[in-house]
CSV table of C-alpha atoms in Angstrom, one decimal:
chain,number,residue,atom,x,y,z
A,1,SER,CA,-16.5,72.7,-120.6
A,2,PHE,CA,-19.9,74.1,-119.6
A,3,LEU,CA,-20.0,72.0,-116.4
A,4,ALA,CA,-16.4,72.9,-115.5
A,5,GLY,CA,-17.2,76.6,-116.1
A,6,ARG,CA,-20.2,76.4,-113.9
A,7,ILE,CA,-18.3,74.7,-111.1
A,8,LYS,CA,-15.6,77.4,-111.3
A,9,ARG,CA,-18.2,80.1,-111.1
A,10,ASP,CA,-19.8,78.4,-108.1
A,11,GLY,CA,-16.5,78.6,-106.1
A,12,GLY,CA,-15.1,75.2,-107.2
A,13,VAL,CA,-18.0,73.2,-105.8
A,14,ASP,CA,-20.4,71.0,-107.7
A,15,ARG,CA,-23.6,71.4,-105.6
A,16,ARG,CA,-25.0,68.1,-107.0
A,17,PHE,CA,-22.6,66.3,-104.6
A,18,ASN,CA,-23.3,68.5,-101.5
A,19,ARG,CA,-25.4,66.0,-99.6
A,20,ILE,CA,-23.2,62.9,-100.4
A,21,ARG,CA,-19.7,64.4,-100.1
A,22,SER,CA,-19.5,63.4,-96.5
A,23,ARG,CA,-21.1,60.0,-97.0
A,24,PRO,CA,-18.3,57.8,-98.5
A,25,LEU,CA,-20.6,54.9,-99.6
A,26,LEU,CA,-23.0,57.2,-101.5
A,27,PHE,CA,-20.1,59.1,-103.0
A,28,LEU,CA,-18.6,55.8,-104.2
A,29,VAL,CA,-21.9,54.8,-105.7
A,30,ALA,CA,-22.1,58.2,-107.5
A,31,TRP,CA,-18.5,57.9,-108.9
A,32,THR,CA,-19.1,54.2,-109.9
A,33,ILE,CA,-22.2,55.3,-111.8
A,34,GLN,CA,-20.3,58.0,-113.5
A,35,GLY,CA,-17.5,55.7,-114.4
A,36,THR,CA,-20.0,53.2,-115.9
A,37,TRP,CA,-21.5,56.1,-117.8
A,38,VAL,CA,-18.2,57.1,-119.3
A,39,TYR,CA,-17.5,53.5,-120.3
A,40,LEU,CA,-20.9,53.1,-121.9
A,41,VAL,CA,-20.8,56.4,-123.7
A,42,GLY,CA,-17.6,55.3,-125.4
A,43,LEU,CA,-18.8,51.7,-126.0
A,44,PRO,CA,-20.1,52.3,-129.6
A,45,ALA,CA,-16.7,53.7,-130.6
A,46,TYR,CA,-14.8,51.0,-128.7
A,47,LEU,CA,-16.8,48.3,-130.5
A,48,LEU,CA,-16.2,49.8,-133.9
A,49,ASN,CA,-12.5,50.3,-133.2
A,50,THR,CA,-11.9,46.7,-132.2
A,51,ARG,CA,-13.3,45.3,-135.5
A,52,ASP,CA,-10.7,43.5,-137.6
A,53,ALA,CA,-12.6,44.1,-140.8
A,54,ALA,CA,-11.8,47.0,-143.1
A,55,PRO,CA,-14.2,49.9,-142.6
A,56,SER,CA,-17.2,49.7,-144.9
A,57,PRO,CA,-18.3,52.8,-146.9
A,58,LEU,CA,-20.7,55.1,-145.3
A,59,THR,CA,-24.4,54.4,-145.9
A,60,TRP,CA,-27.5,56.6,-145.7
A,61,VAL,CA,-27.9,55.2,-142.1
A,62,ASP,CA,-24.5,56.6,-141.2
A,63,TYR,CA,-25.4,60.0,-142.6
A,64,VAL,CA,-28.7,60.0,-140.7
A,65,GLY,CA,-26.8,59.1,-137.5
A,66,LEU,CA,-24.2,61.8,-138.1
A,67,ALA,CA,-27.0,64.3,-138.7
A,68,VAL,CA,-28.7,63.2,-135.5
A,69,TRP,CA,-25.4,63.5,-133.6
A,70,ALA,CA,-24.7,67.0,-135.1
A,71,SER,CA,-28.2,68.1,-134.2
A,72,GLY,CA,-27.9,66.9,-130.7
A,73,LEU,CA,-24.4,68.6,-130.3
A,74,LEU,CA,-25.8,71.8,-131.7
A,75,LEU,CA,-28.9,71.7,-129.5
A,76,GLN,CA,-26.8,71.0,-126.3
A,77,GLY,CA,-24.3,73.7,-127.2
A,78,VAL,CA,-26.9,76.4,-128.0
A,79,ALA,CA,-28.9,75.6,-124.9
A,80,ASP,CA,-25.8,75.7,-122.6
A,81,GLY,CA,-24.7,78.9,-124.3
A,82,GLN,CA,-28.1,80.5,-123.8
A,83,LYS,CA,-28.2,79.6,-120.2
A,84,SER,CA,-24.7,80.8,-119.6
A,85,ALA,CA,-25.5,84.2,-121.2
A,86,PHE,CA,-28.7,84.4,-119.1
A,87,ARG,CA,-26.9,83.6,-115.9
A,88,ALA,CA,-24.1,86.1,-116.7
A,89,GLU,CA,-26.7,89.0,-116.4
A,90,PRO,CA,-26.7,90.1,-112.7
A,91,ARG,CA,-30.5,90.7,-112.9
A,92,ASN,CA,-31.0,87.0,-113.7
A,93,ARG,CA,-29.1,85.7,-110.7
A,94,ASP,CA,-32.1,84.2,-109.0
A,95,ALA,CA,-34.4,84.0,-112.1
A,96,PHE,CA,-35.3,81.0,-114.2
A,97,ILE,CA,-34.7,81.0,-118.0
A,98,THR,CA,-37.7,81.0,-120.3
A,99,SER,CA,-36.2,82.4,-123.5
A,100,GLY,CA,-34.6,80.7,-126.6
A,101,LEU,CA,-34.7,76.9,-126.6
A,102,TRP,CA,-35.7,77.1,-122.9
A,103,ALA,CA,-39.1,78.4,-124.1
A,104,LEU,CA,-39.7,75.1,-125.8
A,105,SER,CA,-38.2,72.7,-123.3
A,106,ARG,CA,-37.3,73.0,-119.6
A,107,HIS,CA,-34.1,70.9,-120.3
A,108,PRO,CA,-33.1,71.4,-124.0
A,109,ASN,CA,-29.4,70.7,-123.1
A,110,TYR,CA,-30.4,67.2,-121.8
A,111,LEU,CA,-32.5,66.7,-125.0
A,112,GLY,CA,-29.4,67.6,-127.0
A,113,GLU,CA,-27.2,65.2,-125.0
A,114,ILE,CA,-29.6,62.3,-125.4
A,115,THR,CA,-29.9,63.1,-129.1
A,116,LEU,CA,-26.2,63.1,-129.8
A,117,HIS,CA,-25.7,59.8,-128.1
A,118,CYS,CA,-28.6,58.3,-130.2
A,119,GLY,CA,-26.8,59.5,-133.3
A,120,LEU,CA,-23.5,58.0,-132.3
A,121,ALA,CA,-25.2,54.7,-131.5
A,122,LEU,CA,-26.9,54.7,-134.8
A,123,VAL,CA,-23.7,55.1,-136.7
A,124,ALA,CA,-21.9,52.5,-134.6
A,125,ALA,CA,-24.8,50.0,-134.8
A,126,ASN,CA,-24.8,50.3,-138.6
A,127,GLY,CA,-21.2,49.1,-138.7
A,128,LEU,CA,-21.5,46.3,-136.2
A,129,PRO,CA,-22.8,42.7,-136.5
A,130,ALA,CA,-26.3,42.2,-135.2
A,131,GLY,CA,-25.2,40.8,-131.8
A,132,GLU,CA,-23.1,43.8,-131.0
A,133,ARG,CA,-25.7,46.4,-132.1
A,134,VAL,CA,-27.5,45.9,-128.8
A,135,LEU,CA,-24.4,46.9,-127.0
A,136,ALA,CA,-24.0,50.1,-129.1
A,137,VAL,CA,-27.5,51.1,-128.0
A,138,ALA,CA,-26.5,50.9,-124.3
A,139,ALA,CA,-24.9,54.4,-124.4
A,140,PRO,CA,-28.1,56.3,-125.2
A,141,LEU,CA,-30.2,54.1,-123.1
A,142,PHE,CA,-28.0,54.5,-120.0
A,143,THR,CA,-27.6,58.3,-120.6
A,144,SER,CA,-31.3,58.7,-120.9
A,145,MET,CA,-31.9,56.7,-117.8
A,146,LEU,CA,-29.4,58.8,-115.8
A,147,LEU,CA,-30.7,62.1,-117.1
A,148,LEU,CA,-34.4,61.3,-117.0
A,149,LEU,CA,-34.6,59.2,-113.8
A,150,VAL,CA,-31.5,59.7,-111.6
A,151,SER,CA,-29.1,62.6,-111.7
A,152,GLY,CA,-30.6,65.0,-114.3
A,153,LEU,CA,-34.2,65.9,-114.3
A,154,PRO,CA,-35.3,64.7,-110.9
A,155,PRO,CA,-32.9,66.8,-108.8
A,156,LEU,CA,-33.2,69.8,-111.1
A,157,GLU,CA,-37.0,69.8,-111.2
A,158,LYS,CA,-37.1,69.4,-107.4
A,159,HIS,CA,-34.6,72.3,-106.9
A,160,ALA,CA,-36.7,74.5,-109.3
A,161,GLN,CA,-39.9,73.7,-107.5
A,162,GLN,CA,-38.3,74.5,-104.1
A,163,LYS,CA,-36.9,77.8,-105.4
A,164,TRP,CA,-39.7,79.1,-107.7
A,165,GLY,CA,-42.6,76.7,-107.1
A,166,GLN,CA,-44.8,79.5,-105.5
A,167,ASP,CA,-44.0,82.0,-108.3
A,168,PRO,CA,-47.1,82.2,-110.7
A,169,ALA,CA,-44.8,82.9,-113.6
A,170,PHE,CA,-42.9,79.7,-112.9
A,171,GLN,CA,-46.1,77.7,-112.5
A,172,LYS,CA,-47.3,79.0,-115.9
A,173,TYR,CA,-43.9,78.1,-117.4
A,174,THR,CA,-44.0,74.6,-116.1
A,175,ALA,CA,-47.6,74.1,-117.1
A,176,GLU,CA,-47.0,75.3,-120.7
A,177,THR,CA,-43.4,74.1,-121.3
A,178,ALA,CA,-42.4,70.5,-122.0
A,179,VAL,CA,-40.0,69.0,-119.5
A,180,LEU,CA,-37.9,67.5,-122.3
A,181,LEU,CA,-39.6,67.0,-125.7
A,182,PRO,CA,-41.2,70.2,-127.1
A,183,TYR,CA,-44.8,69.7,-128.4
A,184,VAL,CA,-45.0,66.1,-127.4
A,185,SER,CA,-46.3,66.9,-123.9
A,186,SER,CA,-48.8,69.4,-125.3
A,187,VAL,CA,-50.3,66.7,-127.5
A,188,PHE,CA,-50.7,64.4,-124.5
A,189,ARG,CA,-52.0,67.3,-122.3
A,190,ALA,CA,-54.6,68.2,-125.1
A,191,ARG,CA,-55.7,64.5,-125.3
A,192,ALA,CA,-56.1,64.3,-121.5
A,193,GLN,CA,-58.2,67.5,-121.5
A,194,GLU,CA,-60.4,66.1,-124.3
A,195,ARG,CA,-61.0,62.9,-122.3
A,196,LYS,CA,-61.9,65.0,-119.2
A,197,SER,CA,-64.5,67.0,-121.2
A,198,VAL,CA,-66.2,63.9,-122.6
């Protein structure tokens, strides 16, 4: 619903497809990847729903998986809500968000999405035989690959650099804020600086 709302606000156009819309082969590749993603996202549920065996009682692993899923859903929803509220303010039209969850991560919505798929895969894998567990993990792995390496972070980070890269406030924000995982990048950055000083 967030994406549909954004596209509606942008005049009915998803700018992510601007450069490939007139190139049929690239457009086909993009739609094929999206179709694959939709299939893989549902794969854990498809696998569980095709089992002939009666459902087993929930275990602690299921509860952990459900908690991970709920945390991811909440994270994604709050991040999208914060960004929507930020964008709704006319003074923020050409600004970048650094408040709320966005103060901890430059892409908390993507972190939420990856997290919720990990939770679903954990629940599904717990109810599947060992050989099918690998297939249940395909959803979060493929989602992570797309968001981290293909259609998520790379184009958004490039767009942000083009738009605000010369802004000292943006440079400070990117230097101090994790791309995805809060605190993890600061630990690596601190260790790198320790090595430089030795």
